[in-house]
mmCIF file of C-alpha atoms in Angstrom:
data_model
loop_
_atom_site.group_PDB
_atom_site.id
_atom_site.type_symbol
_atom_site.label_atom_id
_atom_site.label_comp_id
_atom_site.label_asym_id
_atom_site.label_seq_id
_atom_site.Cartn_x
_atom_site.Cartn_y
_atom_site.Cartn_z
ATOM 1 C CA MET A 14 -5.070 -2.832 33.764
ATOM 2 C CA ASP A 15 -2.292 -3.030 36.095
ATOM 3 C CA LEU A 16 0.408 -0.033 36.232
ATOM 4 C CA LYS A 17 2.949 -1.851 34.075
ATOM 5 C CA CYS A 18 0.597 -2.032 31.276
ATOM 6 C CA PHE A 19 -0.795 1.464 31.706
ATOM 7 C CA LYS A 20 2.717 2.679 31.336
ATOM 8 C CA LEU A 21 3.168 0.761 28.133
ATOM 9 C CA LEU A 22 -0.143 2.479 26.884
ATOM 10 C CA LEU A 23 1.707 5.956 27.638
ATOM 11 C CA LEU A 24 4.650 4.774 25.932
ATOM 12 C CA GLY A 25 2.722 3.872 22.955
ATOM 13 C CA GLY A 26 0.967 7.061 22.941
ATOM 14 C CA ALA A 27 4.333 9.042 23.125
ATOM 15 C CA VAL A 28 5.881 7.004 20.344
ATOM 16 C CA ARG A 29 2.913 7.975 18.057
ATOM 17 C CA LEU A 30 2.713 11.627 19.016
ATOM 18 C CA TYR A 31 6.404 11.726 18.289
ATOM 19 C CA PHE A 32 6.452 10.452 15.112
ATOM 20 C CA SER A 33 3.267 12.476 13.907
ATOM 21 C CA ARG A 34 5.062 15.805 14.324
ATOM 22 C CA THR A 35 8.054 14.557 12.099
ATOM 23 C CA SER A 36 8.212 14.341 8.065
ATOM 24 C CA LEU A 37 7.722 10.763 8.311
ATOM 25 C CA ALA A 38 3.884 11.303 9.037
ATOM 26 C CA THR A 39 3.679 13.001 5.758
ATOM 27 C CA LEU A 40 5.574 10.530 3.894
ATOM 28 C CA ILE A 41 3.599 7.457 5.458
ATOM 29 C CA GLY A 42 0.233 9.294 4.599
ATOM 30 C CA ASN A 43 1.321 9.526 1.161
ATOM 31 C CA ARG A 44 2.481 5.594 0.756
ATOM 32 C CA VAL A 45 0.162 3.280 -1.072
ATOM 33 C CA GLU A 46 0.854 0.446 1.567
ATOM 34 C CA PHE A 47 -0.892 2.430 4.208
ATOM 35 C CA ALA A 48 -3.136 4.947 2.393
ATOM 36 C CA THR A 49 -5.704 3.512 -0.152
ATOM 37 C CA PRO A 50 -8.494 5.421 -1.886
ATOM 38 C CA LEU A 51 -10.527 4.355 1.314
ATOM 39 C CA ASN A 52 -8.889 5.515 4.255
ATOM 40 C CA SER A 53 -6.820 8.412 2.657
ATOM 41 C CA TYR A 54 -6.531 11.213 4.823
ATOM 42 C CA LYS A 55 -6.223 13.600 1.754
ATOM 43 C CA ARG A 56 -9.382 12.373 0.585
ATOM 44 C CA MET A 57 -11.461 12.924 3.793
ATOM 45 C CA GLN A 58 -10.082 16.456 3.839
ATOM 46 C CA GLU A 59 -11.894 17.047 0.484
ATOM 47 C CA GLY A 60 -14.836 15.117 1.508
ATOM 48 C CA VAL A 61 -15.038 17.240 4.395
ATOM 49 C CA PHE A 62 -14.585 20.372 2.507
ATOM 50 C CA LEU A 63 -17.239 19.647 -0.091
ATOM 51 C CA LEU A 64 -19.606 18.843 2.548
ATOM 52 C CA GLN A 65 -19.315 22.154 4.311
ATOM 53 C CA GLN A 66 -19.524 23.863 0.766
ATOM 54 C CA GLY A 67 -22.835 22.079 0.288
ATOM 55 C CA ILE A 68 -21.378 20.205 -2.417
ATOM 56 C CA ASP A 69 -22.338 16.280 -2.607
ATOM 57 C CA PRO A 70 -18.792 14.967 -2.006
ATOM 58 C CA TYR A 71 -20.138 11.543 -3.827
ATOM 59 C CA ARG A 72 -20.919 12.899 -7.109
ATOM 60 C CA GLY A 73 -17.184 12.281 -8.268
ATOM 61 C CA ASP A 74 -15.007 9.421 -7.505
ATOM 62 C CA LEU A 75 -12.560 10.913 -4.975
ATOM 63 C CA VAL A 76 -14.338 10.596 -1.451
ATOM 64 C CA HIS A 77 -15.254 7.114 -0.293
ATOM 65 C CA GLU A 78 -16.058 7.496 3.560
ATOM 66 C CA THR A 79 -19.589 7.690 5.080
ATOM 67 C CA PRO A 80 -21.309 11.118 5.552
ATOM 68 C CA LEU A 81 -21.749 10.197 9.441
ATOM 69 C CA VAL A 82 -17.667 10.053 9.761
ATOM 70 C CA LEU A 83 -17.183 13.212 7.494
ATOM 71 C CA LYS A 84 -19.856 14.998 9.553
ATOM 72 C CA ALA A 85 -18.216 13.912 13.054
ATOM 73 C CA LEU A 86 -14.901 14.839 11.880
ATOM 74 C CA SER A 87 -15.626 18.262 10.003
ATOM 75 C CA SER A 88 -15.610 20.503 12.837
ATOM 76 C CA ILE A 89 -12.626 19.125 14.044
ATOM 77 C CA LEU A 90 -10.747 19.396 10.587
ATOM 78 C CA LEU A 91 -11.855 22.955 10.008
ATOM 79 C CA ASN A 92 -11.515 24.367 13.204
ATOM 80 C CA TYR A 93 -8.797 22.168 15.469
ATOM 81 C CA ALA A 94 -6.621 20.555 12.703
ATOM 82 C CA ALA A 95 -3.732 20.793 14.918
ATOM 83 C CA PHE A 96 -5.324 18.571 17.415
ATOM 84 C CA LEU A 97 -6.201 15.735 14.919
ATOM 85 C CA PRO A 98 -3.200 13.784 15.326
ATOM 86 C CA LEU A 99 -4.087 13.584 19.192
ATOM 87 C CA LEU A 100 -7.403 12.283 18.156
ATOM 88 C CA TYR A 101 -5.946 9.683 16.083
ATOM 89 C CA VAL A 102 -3.580 8.738 18.871
ATOM 90 C CA LEU A 103 -6.151 8.533 21.423
ATOM 91 C CA CYS A 104 -8.467 6.519 19.054
ATOM 92 C CA ASP A 105 -5.533 3.759 18.772
ATOM 93 C CA LEU A 106 -4.647 3.594 22.363
ATOM 94 C CA CYS A 107 -8.612 2.974 23.204
ATOM 95 C CA THR A 108 -8.070 -0.064 20.501
ATOM 96 C CA ALA A 109 -4.972 -1.262 22.265
ATOM 97 C CA ALA A 110 -6.918 -1.094 25.778
ATOM 98 C CA LEU A 111 -10.158 -2.747 24.334
ATOM 99 C CA LEU A 112 -7.993 -5.593 22.678
ATOM 100 C CA TYR A 113 -6.216 -5.994 26.315
ATOM 101 C CA SER A 114 -9.504 -5.963 27.940
ATOM 102 C CA MET A 115 -10.886 -8.678 25.304
ATOM 103 C CA SER A 116 -7.762 -10.896 25.831
ATOM 104 C CA ARG A 117 -8.148 -11.111 29.531
ATOM 105 C CA SER A 118 -11.855 -12.184 28.915
ATOM 106 C CA PHE A 119 -10.960 -14.617 26.454
ATOM 107 C CA VAL A 120 -8.295 -16.449 28.809
ATOM 108 C CA ALA A 121 -10.807 -16.419 31.595
ATOM 109 C CA GLN A 122 -13.187 -18.121 29.327
ATOM 110 C CA LYS A 123 -10.588 -20.633 28.044
ATOM 111 C CA LEU A 124 -9.910 -21.569 31.871
ATOM 112 C CA LYS A 125 -13.525 -22.012 32.399
ATOM 113 C CA GLN A 126 -14.066 -24.153 29.499
ATOM 114 C CA GLN A 127 -10.823 -25.972 30.337
ATOM 115 C CA ASN A 128 -11.889 -26.785 33.619
ATOM 116 C CA ILE A 129 -14.954 -28.651 32.253
ATOM 117 C CA GLU A 130 -12.982 -30.475 29.767
ATOM 118 C CA SER A 131 -9.497 -31.304 31.438
ATOM 119 C CA LYS A 132 -10.897 -34.759 33.089
ATOM 120 C CA ASP A 133 -10.625 -35.891 29.440
ATOM 121 C CA TYR A 134 -7.358 -34.502 28.487
ATOM 122 C CA ASP A 135 -4.056 -36.757 28.543
ATOM 123 C CA LYS A 136 -1.567 -36.244 31.048
ATOM 124 C CA ASP A 137 1.087 -35.392 28.682
ATOM 125 C CA SER A 138 -0.708 -32.408 27.439
ATOM 126 C CA VAL A 139 -0.275 -29.740 30.525
ATOM 127 C CA GLU A 140 2.151 -27.541 28.148
ATOM 128 C CA LEU A 141 -0.619 -27.231 25.811
ATOM 129 C CA GLN A 142 -3.285 -25.875 28.442
ATOM 130 C CA TYR A 143 -4.087 -22.324 29.537
ATOM 131 C CA SER A 144 -2.900 -21.334 32.845
ATOM 132 C CA GLU A 145 -3.546 -18.459 35.267
ATOM 133 C CA ARG A 146 -0.518 -16.873 34.078
ATOM 134 C CA ASP A 147 -1.703 -16.409 30.718
ATOM 135 C CA HIS A 148 -3.950 -13.824 32.222
ATOM 136 C CA TYR A 149 -1.414 -11.771 32.351
ATOM 137 C CA ASP A 150 1.288 -12.979 29.710
ATOM 138 C CA ILE A 151 -1.330 -13.232 26.917
ATOM 139 C CA SER A 152 -3.195 -9.706 27.473
ATOM 140 C CA LYS A 153 0.513 -7.925 27.771
ATOM 141 C CA MET A 154 1.695 -9.717 24.711
ATOM 142 C CA VAL A 155 -1.563 -8.581 22.797
ATOM 143 C CA LEU A 156 -1.227 -5.224 24.395
ATOM 144 C CA VAL A 157 2.441 -4.987 23.013
ATOM 145 C CA ALA A 158 1.721 -6.516 19.836
ATOM 146 C CA TYR A 159 -0.700 -3.495 19.000
ATOM 147 C CA LEU A 160 1.112 -0.607 20.644
ATOM 148 C CA PHE A 161 4.432 -1.423 19.119
ATOM 149 C CA ASN A 162 3.952 -2.832 15.947
ATOM 150 C CA PRO A 163 5.507 -0.636 13.256
ATOM 151 C CA LEU A 164 2.489 -1.442 10.964
ATOM 152 C CA THR A 165 -0.183 -0.006 13.309
ATOM 153 C CA ILE A 166 2.129 2.739 14.660
ATOM 154 C CA MET A 167 2.565 4.250 11.223
ATOM 155 C CA SER A 168 -0.913 3.849 10.029
ATOM 156 C CA CYS A 169 -1.771 5.936 12.918
ATOM 157 C CA ILE A 170 0.570 8.941 12.246
ATOM 158 C CA GLY A 171 -0.358 8.655 8.599
ATOM 159 C CA LEU A 172 -3.737 9.749 9.905
ATOM 160 C CA THR A 173 -5.658 6.890 7.703
ATOM 161 C CA SER A 174 -9.205 5.920 8.649
ATOM 162 C CA THR A 175 -7.752 2.408 9.401
ATOM 163 C CA VAL A 176 -7.382 3.758 12.915
ATOM 164 C CA LEU A 177 -11.486 3.935 13.208
ATOM 165 C CA SER A 178 -11.744 0.544 11.596
ATOM 166 C CA ASN A 179 -9.352 -1.023 13.990
ATOM 167 C CA PHE A 180 -11.138 0.487 16.942
ATOM 168 C CA LEU A 181 -14.462 -0.586 15.937
ATOM 169 C CA LEU A 182 -13.530 -4.203 15.225
ATOM 170 C CA ALA A 183 -11.608 -4.334 18.543
ATOM 171 C CA SER A 184 -14.857 -2.953 20.223
ATOM 172 C CA PHE A 185 -17.015 -5.748 18.418
ATOM 173 C CA LEU A 186 -14.452 -8.486 19.458
ATOM 174 C CA CYS A 187 -14.391 -7.094 23.134
ATOM 175 C CA ALA A 188 -18.393 -6.915 22.960
ATOM 176 C CA LEU A 189 -18.432 -10.307 21.570
ATOM 177 C CA ILE A 190 -16.443 -12.167 24.176
ATOM 178 C CA ARG A 191 -18.261 -10.502 26.685
ATOM 179 C CA ARG A 192 -21.700 -11.472 25.247
ATOM 180 C CA HIS A 193 -23.187 -8.049 24.671
ATOM 181 C CA LEU A 194 -25.636 -8.906 21.782
ATOM 182 C CA LEU A 195 -26.856 -5.446 20.750
ATOM 183 C CA ILE A 196 -23.660 -3.631 21.107
ATOM 184 C CA CYS A 197 -22.089 -6.354 18.827
ATOM 185 C CA LEU A 198 -24.829 -5.663 16.060
ATOM 186 C CA VAL A 199 -24.496 -1.845 16.273
ATOM 187 C CA LEU A 200 -20.776 -1.868 16.010
ATOM 188 C CA LEU A 201 -20.673 -4.504 12.990
ATOM 189 C CA ALA A 202 -23.344 -2.678 11.205
ATOM 190 C CA PHE A 203 -21.575 0.620 11.278
ATOM 191 C CA GLU A 204 -18.375 -0.996 9.771
ATOM 192 C CA THR A 205 -20.372 -3.136 7.210
ATOM 193 C CA VAL A 206 -21.847 -0.100 6.093
ATOM 194 C CA ARG A 207 -18.139 1.628 5.989
ATOM 195 C CA SER A 208 -16.508 -1.112 4.469
ATOM 196 C CA LEU A 209 -18.479 -3.925 3.436
ATOM 197 C CA TYR A 210 -16.342 -6.949 4.290
ATOM 198 C CA PRO A 211 -16.851 -7.242 7.900
ATOM 199 C CA VAL A 212 -20.149 -8.443 7.287
ATOM 200 C CA VAL A 213 -18.417 -12.040 7.510
ATOM 201 C CA LEU A 214 -18.121 -11.549 11.268
ATOM 202 C CA ILE A 215 -21.544 -12.081 11.441
ATOM 203 C CA ALA A 216 -20.805 -15.805 11.418
ATOM 204 C CA PRO A 217 -18.748 -15.868 14.834
ATOM 205 C CA LEU A 218 -21.417 -13.870 16.391
ATOM 206 C CA LEU A 219 -24.358 -16.308 15.314
ATOM 207 C CA LEU A 220 -22.118 -19.222 16.745
ATOM 208 C CA ILE A 221 -21.765 -17.518 20.132
ATOM 209 C CA PHE A 222 -25.433 -16.438 20.528
ATOM 210 C CA ALA A 223 -27.638 -18.942 18.275
ATOM 211 C CA ARG A 224 -25.492 -21.942 17.977
ATOM 212 C CA ARG A 225 -28.497 -24.323 18.918
ATOM 213 C CA SER A 226 -31.433 -22.189 17.556
ATOM 214 C CA ALA A 227 -32.315 -21.578 14.170
ATOM 215 C CA VAL A 228 -34.995 -19.228 15.071
ATOM 216 C CA LEU A 229 -32.893 -17.091 17.111
ATOM 217 C CA GLY A 230 -30.252 -16.974 14.510
ATOM 218 C CA THR A 231 -32.777 -15.886 11.869
ATOM 219 C CA ALA A 232 -33.878 -13.319 14.575
ATOM 220 C CA ILE A 233 -30.614 -12.128 15.083
ATOM 221 C CA PHE A 234 -29.714 -11.785 11.582
ATOM 222 C CA LEU A 235 -32.692 -9.697 10.812
ATOM 223 C CA VAL A 236 -31.996 -7.411 13.613
ATOM 224 C CA PHE A 237 -28.382 -6.984 11.903
ATOM 225 C CA VAL A 238 -29.834 -6.109 8.822
ATOM 226 C CA SER A 239 -32.202 -3.708 10.468
ATOM 227 C CA PHE A 240 -29.180 -1.962 12.087
ATOM 228 C CA CYS A 241 -27.669 -1.752 8.651
ATOM 229 C CA LEU A 242 -30.700 -0.063 7.266
ATOM 230 C CA ALA A 243 -30.940 1.986 10.254
ATOM 231 C CA ILE A 244 -27.394 3.284 9.859
ATOM 232 C CA ALA A 245 -27.644 3.659 5.908
ATOM 233 C CA GLY A 246 -30.703 5.817 6.773
ATOM 234 C CA ALA A 247 -28.508 7.948 9.196
ATOM 235 C CA ASN A 248 -26.104 8.495 6.207
ATOM 236 C CA PHE A 249 -28.956 9.491 4.261
ATOM 237 C CA TRP A 250 -30.261 12.032 6.629
ATOM 238 C CA VAL A 251 -26.926 13.693 6.736
ATOM 239 C CA MET A 252 -26.572 13.627 2.926
ATOM 240 C CA ASN A 253 -30.256 13.976 2.090
ATOM 241 C CA SER A 254 -29.266 11.606 -0.901
ATOM 242 C CA TRP A 255 -28.612 8.164 -1.768
ATOM 243 C CA ASN A 256 -25.349 8.953 -3.260
ATOM 244 C CA PHE A 257 -23.180 7.868 -0.769
ATOM 245 C CA LEU A 258 -24.157 3.942 -1.168
ATOM 246 C CA ASP A 259 -22.590 3.935 -4.673
ATOM 247 C CA GLY A 260 -19.439 6.146 -3.271
ATOM 248 C CA THR A 261 -18.971 3.554 -0.550
ATOM 249 C CA LEU A 262 -19.994 0.300 -1.247
ATOM 250 C CA GLY A 263 -20.317 0.292 -4.790
ATOM 251 C CA PHE A 264 -17.065 1.977 -4.949
ATOM 252 C CA ILE A 265 -15.518 -1.084 -3.126
ATOM 253 C CA PHE A 266 -17.621 -3.826 -4.619
ATOM 254 C CA TYR A 267 -16.963 -2.630 -8.462
ATOM 255 C CA PHE A 268 -13.307 -1.847 -7.651
ATOM 256 C CA ARG A 269 -13.266 1.609 -9.707
ATOM 257 C CA ASP A 270 -9.867 2.903 -8.633
ATOM 258 C CA LEU A 271 -6.865 0.747 -10.058
ATOM 259 C CA GLN A 272 -4.317 2.881 -7.824
ATOM 260 C CA PRO A 273 -1.705 -0.147 -6.477
ATOM 261 C CA ASN A 274 -1.849 -1.513 -3.267
ATOM 262 C CA ILE A 275 -0.833 -4.659 -1.367
ATOM 263 C CA GLY A 276 -3.728 -6.547 -2.462
ATOM 264 C CA LEU A 277 -4.412 -8.611 -5.395
ATOM 265 C CA PHE A 278 -7.309 -6.614 -7.201
ATOM 266 C CA TRP A 279 -5.260 -3.878 -8.698
ATOM 267 C CA TYR A 280 -2.927 -5.648 -11.106
ATOM 268 C CA PHE A 281 -5.249 -8.381 -12.082
ATOM 269 C CA PHE A 282 -7.920 -5.900 -13.299
ATOM 270 C CA THR A 283 -5.324 -3.705 -14.627
ATOM 271 C CA GLU A 284 -4.081 -6.316 -17.021
ATOM 272 C CA MET A 285 -7.544 -7.951 -17.585
ATOM 273 C CA PHE A 286 -9.619 -7.569 -20.817
ATOM 274 C CA GLU A 287 -12.727 -5.141 -19.998
ATOM 275 C CA HIS A 288 -15.340 -8.025 -21.269
ATOM 276 C CA PHE A 289 -14.063 -10.460 -18.686
ATOM 277 C CA ARG A 290 -14.513 -7.695 -16.073
ATOM 278 C CA THR A 291 -17.873 -8.657 -14.464
ATOM 279 C CA MET A 292 -17.333 -12.216 -14.049
ATOM 280 C CA PHE A 293 -13.754 -11.986 -12.173
ATOM 281 C CA LEU A 294 -15.133 -9.230 -10.141
ATOM 282 C CA ILE A 295 -17.617 -11.558 -8.830
ATOM 283 C CA THR A 296 -15.221 -14.494 -8.469
ATOM 284 C CA PHE A 297 -12.567 -11.888 -6.685
ATOM 285 C CA GLN A 298 -15.382 -10.578 -4.326
ATOM 286 C CA LEU A 299 -17.011 -13.832 -3.399
ATOM 287 C CA ASN A 300 -13.059 -14.952 -2.798
ATOM 288 C CA ALA A 301 -12.989 -12.167 0.063
ATOM 289 C CA THR A 302 -16.242 -13.027 1.428
ATOM 290 C CA VAL A 303 -18.356 -16.063 1.525
ATOM 291 C CA LEU A 304 -16.271 -18.638 -0.213
ATOM 292 C CA TYR A 305 -14.106 -19.607 3.117
ATOM 293 C CA LEU A 306 -17.067 -18.699 5.334
ATOM 294 C CA VAL A 307 -19.251 -21.707 5.566
ATOM 295 C CA PRO A 308 -16.139 -24.519 5.310
ATOM 296 C CA LEU A 309 -14.423 -22.152 8.317
ATOM 297 C CA SER A 310 -17.613 -21.998 10.061
ATOM 298 C CA ILE A 311 -18.328 -25.738 10.066
ATOM 299 C CA LYS A 312 -14.819 -26.534 11.288
ATOM 300 C CA LEU A 313 -14.399 -23.871 13.862
ATOM 301 C CA ARG A 314 -18.068 -23.851 15.396
ATOM 302 C CA LYS A 315 -16.552 -24.624 18.658
ATOM 303 C CA GLU A 316 -14.023 -21.843 18.624
ATOM 304 C CA PRO A 317 -15.975 -18.631 17.244
ATOM 305 C CA MET A 318 -13.158 -16.634 18.271
ATOM 306 C CA LEU A 319 -10.575 -18.470 16.268
ATOM 307 C CA LEU A 320 -13.142 -17.976 13.461
ATOM 308 C CA ALA A 321 -13.146 -14.355 14.030
ATOM 309 C CA THR A 322 -9.556 -13.990 14.145
ATOM 310 C CA VAL A 323 -9.132 -15.891 10.722
ATOM 311 C CA LEU A 324 -11.900 -13.883 9.098
ATOM 312 C CA VAL A 325 -10.511 -10.790 10.103
ATOM 313 C CA ALA A 326 -7.128 -11.914 8.614
ATOM 314 C CA LEU A 327 -8.617 -13.058 5.198
ATOM 315 C CA MET A 328 -10.428 -9.721 5.018
ATOM 316 C CA ALA A 329 -6.863 -8.084 5.203
ATOM 317 C CA VAL A 330 -5.334 -10.514 2.661
ATOM 318 C CA PHE A 331 -8.367 -10.623 -0.016
ATOM 319 C CA ARG A 332 -10.232 -7.440 0.359
ATOM 320 C CA ALA A 333 -10.181 -4.842 -2.543
ATOM 321 C CA TYR A 334 -8.355 -1.924 -0.917
ATOM 322 C CA PRO A 335 -5.999 -3.695 1.923
ATOM 323 C CA SER A 336 -3.570 -1.668 3.918
ATOM 324 C CA LEU A 337 -0.831 -2.512 6.260
ATOM 325 C CA GLY A 338 -2.917 -1.289 8.911
ATOM 326 C CA ASP A 339 -5.307 -3.970 8.547
ATOM 327 C CA VAL A 340 -2.588 -6.688 8.601
ATOM 328 C CA GLY A 341 -0.929 -4.991 11.893
ATOM 329 C CA PHE A 342 -4.357 -5.152 13.549
ATOM 330 C CA TYR A 343 -4.998 -8.884 12.886
ATOM 331 C CA LEU A 344 -1.224 -9.644 13.802
ATOM 332 C CA SER A 345 -1.983 -8.266 17.292
ATOM 333 C CA LEU A 346 -4.542 -11.351 17.842
ATOM 334 C CA MET A 347 -2.127 -13.898 17.287
ATOM 335 C CA PRO A 348 -0.926 -13.911 21.008
ATOM 336 C CA LEU A 349 -4.325 -15.226 21.750
ATOM 337 C CA TRP A 350 -3.409 -18.487 20.110
ATOM 338 C CA ARG A 351 -0.032 -18.756 22.257
ATOM 339 C CA ARG A 352 -0.895 -22.476 23.160
ATOM 340 C CA CYS A 353 -1.081 -23.244 19.444
ATOM 341 C CA TRP A 354 2.478 -21.729 18.879
ATOM 342 C CA LYS A 355 4.209 -25.082 19.653
ATOM 343 C CA PHE A 356 2.625 -26.618 16.524
ATOM 344 C CA MET A 357 3.288 -23.676 14.041
ATOM 345 C CA ALA A 358 5.880 -25.050 11.432
ATOM 346 C CA HIS A 359 6.372 -22.078 9.164
ATOM 347 C CA GLY A 360 7.285 -19.170 11.661
ATOM 348 C CA PHE A 361 10.744 -18.878 9.973
ATOM 349 C CA VAL A 362 9.250 -18.763 6.689
ATOM 350 C CA VAL A 363 6.394 -16.356 7.263
ATOM 351 C CA PHE A 364 8.960 -14.116 9.251
ATOM 352 C CA THR A 365 11.297 -14.014 6.202
ATOM 353 C CA PHE A 366 8.336 -13.397 3.857
ATOM 354 C CA PHE A 367 7.283 -10.370 5.913
ATOM 355 C CA LEU A 368 10.393 -8.672 6.403
ATOM 356 C CA VAL A 369 12.044 -9.259 2.809
ATOM 357 C CA THR A 370 8.514 -8.282 0.921
ATOM 358 C CA LEU A 371 7.980 -5.169 3.296
ATOM 359 C CA SER A 372 11.525 -4.345 2.707
ATOM 360 C CA MET A 373 11.190 -4.458 -1.055
ATOM 361 C CA MET A 374 8.025 -2.713 -1.654
ATOM 362 C CA GLY A 375 9.450 0.640 -1.024
ATOM 363 C CA SER A 376 12.541 0.295 -3.121
ATOM 364 C CA LEU A 377 10.644 -1.497 -5.965
ATOM 365 C CA TRP A 378 7.884 1.477 -6.025
ATOM 366 C CA HIS A 379 10.734 4.160 -6.005
ATOM 367 C CA LEU A 380 12.263 2.156 -9.373
ATOM 368 C CA TRP A 381 8.925 1.748 -11.049
ATOM 369 C CA ILE A 382 7.502 5.257 -10.423
ATOM 370 C CA TYR A 383 10.487 7.647 -9.741
ATOM 371 C CA ALA A 384 13.425 5.852 -11.426
ATOM 372 C CA GLY A 385 11.675 4.623 -14.347
ATOM 373 C CA SER A 386 14.040 1.445 -14.334
ATOM 374 C CA ALA A 387 11.325 -1.271 -13.287
ATOM 375 C CA ASN A 388 7.531 -1.769 -14.145
ATOM 376 C CA ALA A 389 4.299 -2.824 -12.371
ATOM 377 C CA ASN A 390 5.534 -6.524 -12.492
ATOM 378 C CA PHE A 391 8.317 -5.898 -9.884
ATOM 379 C CA TYR A 392 5.888 -4.164 -7.278
ATOM 380 C CA PHE A 393 3.253 -6.662 -7.608
ATOM 381 C CA GLY A 394 5.508 -9.211 -7.214
ATOM 382 C CA ALA A 395 6.512 -7.892 -3.866
ATOM 383 C CA THR A 396 2.795 -7.367 -2.732
ATOM 384 C CA LEU A 397 1.850 -11.076 -4.025
ATOM 385 C CA ALA A 398 5.068 -12.755 -2.097
ATOM 386 C CA PHE A 399 3.687 -10.685 0.877
ATOM 387 C CA CYS A 400 0.065 -12.010 0.416
ATOM 388 C CA THR A 401 1.554 -15.396 0.121
ATOM 389 C CA GLY A 402 3.299 -15.053 3.665
ATOM 390 C CA GLN A 403 -0.045 -14.030 5.175
ATOM 391 C CA ILE A 404 -1.680 -17.058 3.721
ATOM 392 C CA PHE A 405 1.092 -19.516 5.266
ATOM 393 C CA LEU A 406 0.513 -17.728 8.432
ATOM 394 C CA ILE A 407 -3.248 -18.153 8.452
ATOM 395 C CA THR A 408 -3.172 -21.788 7.463
ATOM 396 C CA ASP A 409 -0.226 -22.459 10.099
ATOM 397 C CA LEU A 410 -2.361 -21.114 12.728
ATOM 398 C CA LEU A 411 -5.422 -23.386 11.471
ATOM 399 C CA PHE A 412 -3.286 -26.418 11.302
ATOM 400 C CA ALA A 413 -1.602 -25.986 14.601
ATOM 401 C CA HIS A 414 -5.179 -25.351 16.096
ATOM 402 C CA VAL A 415 -5.943 -29.048 14.956
ATOM 403 C CA LYS A 416 -2.791 -30.490 16.020
ATOM 404 C CA ARG A 417 -3.320 -28.975 19.668
ATOM 405 C CA GLU A 418 -6.591 -30.160 19.956
ATOM 406 C CA PHE A 419 -5.708 -33.783 19.151
ATOM 407 C CA CYS A 420 -2.781 -33.716 21.243
ATOM 408 C CA LEU A 421 -4.897 -32.442 24.174
ATOM 409 C CA TYR A 422 -6.843 -35.710 24.364
ATOM 410 C CA ASN A 423 -4.522 -38.246 22.911
ATOM 411 C CA GLY A 424 -1.277 -36.468 24.434
ATOM 412 C CA GLN A 425 2.050 -35.340 22.704
ATOM 413 C CA LYS A 426 3.806 -38.488 22.104
ATOM 414 C CA ILE A 427 2.018 -41.234 20.155
ATOM 415 C CA MET A 428 3.886 -44.486 19.887
ATOM 416 C CA ILE A 429 3.344 -47.017 17.011
ATOM 417 C CA ASP A 430 5.345 -50.118 16.686
ATOM 418 C CA GLY A 431 7.620 -48.531 19.270
ATOM 419 C CA GLU A 432 8.420 -45.729 17.455
ATOM 420 C CA GLU A 433 7.083 -42.136 17.896
ATOM 421 C CA ALA A 434 4.296 -41.312 15.430
ATOM 422 C CA ARG A 435 4.168 -38.029 13.399
ATOM 423 C CA ILE A 436 1.148 -36.087 13.168
ATOM 424 C CA LEU A 437 0.668 -35.361 9.383
ATOM 425 C CA LEU A 438 -2.347 -32.915 8.129
ATOM 426 C CA GLU A 439 -3.264 -34.018 4.219
#
């Protein structure tokens, strides 16, 4: 990391430390857009207190963090609580540094691949190809996109455990791009036991390490399952009870807490008749996990990092308890696909969706909860539009990738009967 990027890292840390000492930190820690039943700092505090008192924190329905994390943070929370914001800031800075390192390795691999394939590229596709300059430009854009994104900053100062999730995902992506198989499996297993949905990232991992060998792929998957069981066993060793499985993975899958958030689950299950719950619960969870996994894996089998990016984004949209911190993480990965931006047609629409809906959420929540002049429909309308904007962004990126791949080999200007043709995806 050069001096300029190191200064950006220090500035990002200073911004987080400053706001963590203001009243904004308390406000963000209580906002449903950032703090969910899974990542709330208050619930983690309660879990640590119950654990120290020798009470099983998973007997009720309040604590949903894994015992290993509670045990790791217990001494800090109880003895050095004043330094906890610093720990979260350092964790967030490590995430940014890992993303920076990952992006440099990503560009290096793209250049290596491009040198092999460039003999088949059209002469008109120079603009669409990665260049040596991208080593610096793309990695710096990724760093800035994470460090100075208001969503990641506020998620950090609100002391949400999304900071830890982002760190684990960034570590996984960095290990993945550098081909460290065992590290990838351990990190993915740990995050899967914590929050279920990252299990889908086993697909890009298998595409990288076992694309041409079904036997090797099966072996890797079995090792991944073994790591998951080992981490679950370590959690059992801390608690001497399996209650944590129902309090973490069971809580996520069965969606027991209907607290509003930026996702799609809460309103639907609030309004739905109880005897339909099981069917729609399975439907929603399939939509959040395996529904898009097979078709995307087949289509993007040659681009596992794009597949990982899209899967992380889909998790942030369709998971049971999403937060804006999850959104901020995958937005920081978008500069990796800078060479596709030329073909992204809905940038203004997506930006408008994000700007308007994020601005409306706070006011509509106030009108609903405090002023009593609105209802749940108003707030859910804003979150639904926000999810729609995210889907526009994801599909736009996928279409742009397909168009770029076509133009690399066929050129950007294709003439039919003397007129320039347009590339349309139907």
